[in-house]
Amino acid sequence: MRILFVADVFGAPGRRAVEANLRDLRDELRVDFCVVNGENAADGRGITAKIAQRILAAGADVITLGNWVWGQRDFAPYLSGTDRVIRPANLSPNAPGRGLVVHDGVAVINLLGQMTLSPFESAFTAAERLVEEARRETTVIVVDFHAEATSEKVALAYHLDGRVTAVLGTHTHVQTADARVLRGGTAAITDAGMTGPHDSVIGSVPEGAVRRFVTGFPVRLEPATDDVRIEGVLVECDDAGRATSCVPVRVQAG
Ligand SMILES: [Fe+2]
């Protein structure tokens, strides 16, 4: 089975790149299942029901989210009613939505890292429970670990090695050069990158982002527009859910 993971879709440029190219990319890479992280799809801050539906219509099987899950008002009712869009599983159990879904024989789990993102529960504790739950239904399990720290992302991949098909890092938006399959058969990359404008500071217009750092003021960040790429990773696995390859994807889209 070939699984395409599309890294954090950022703003309108990222959305357009997905809508214009995902179908062709699925065909070209002979993709059986596609997961898209859409947590920055609405101007860099969360996602709306309409955008989620458009990304699903463009070829995503499941959409994952992250720290901006509540970034758009009125998204919660949609999240409560869908089984194709998931939010980090280690938020409060009382929050709307879910963090694990099994769709077409593939389980997708979304988790949030502890460093700077402050989830309700440790991702490592939540993962134990969720992986057990997922394995009752399927052997093919993809984890989107939305986290800031490299160490935390690498550690979760080792923690789950041999128990899941892939642990794919998101959130930091710069694709790392460590796509690999660990000894136990789990594919891993510290960060899958960003689907959006790369002439930017992780998606935003550089001037505003730089001014924030120089002045310390909460300057409003606007999505950038240029050097749009689709980034992510292509994971291949066998029937037992063991990864056999993990290669980065980087496609120029404008
Ligand atoms: Fe994020």
PDB file of N, CA and C and ligand atoms in Angstrom, residues 39 67 146 171, ligand 1:
ATOM      1  N   GLU A  39      -4.099  22.152   9.112  1.00  0.00           N
ATOM      2  CA  GLU A  39      -4.299  23.014  10.279  1.00  0.00           C
ATOM      3  C   GLU A  39      -3.962  24.491  10.056  1.00  0.00           C
ATOM      4  N   ASN A  67      -2.287  22.585  16.536  1.00  0.00           N
ATOM      5  CA  ASN A  67      -2.522  23.563  17.597  1.00  0.00           C
ATOM      6  C   ASN A  67      -3.538  24.640  17.221  1.00  0.00           C
ATOM      7  N   HIS A 146       2.091  16.430  15.634  1.00  0.00           N
ATOM      8  CA  HIS A 146       2.204  17.872  15.413  1.00  0.00           C
ATOM      9  C   HIS A 146       2.951  18.474  16.600  1.00  0.00           C
ATOM     10  N   HIS A 171       4.170  20.676  11.826  1.00  0.00           N
ATOM     11  CA  HIS A 171       4.108  21.923  12.601  1.00  0.00           C
ATOM     12  C   HIS A 171       5.278  22.872  12.338  1.00  0.00           C
TER      13      HIS A 171
HETATM   14 FE    FE B   1       0.962  24.013  13.950  1.00  0.00          FE
END
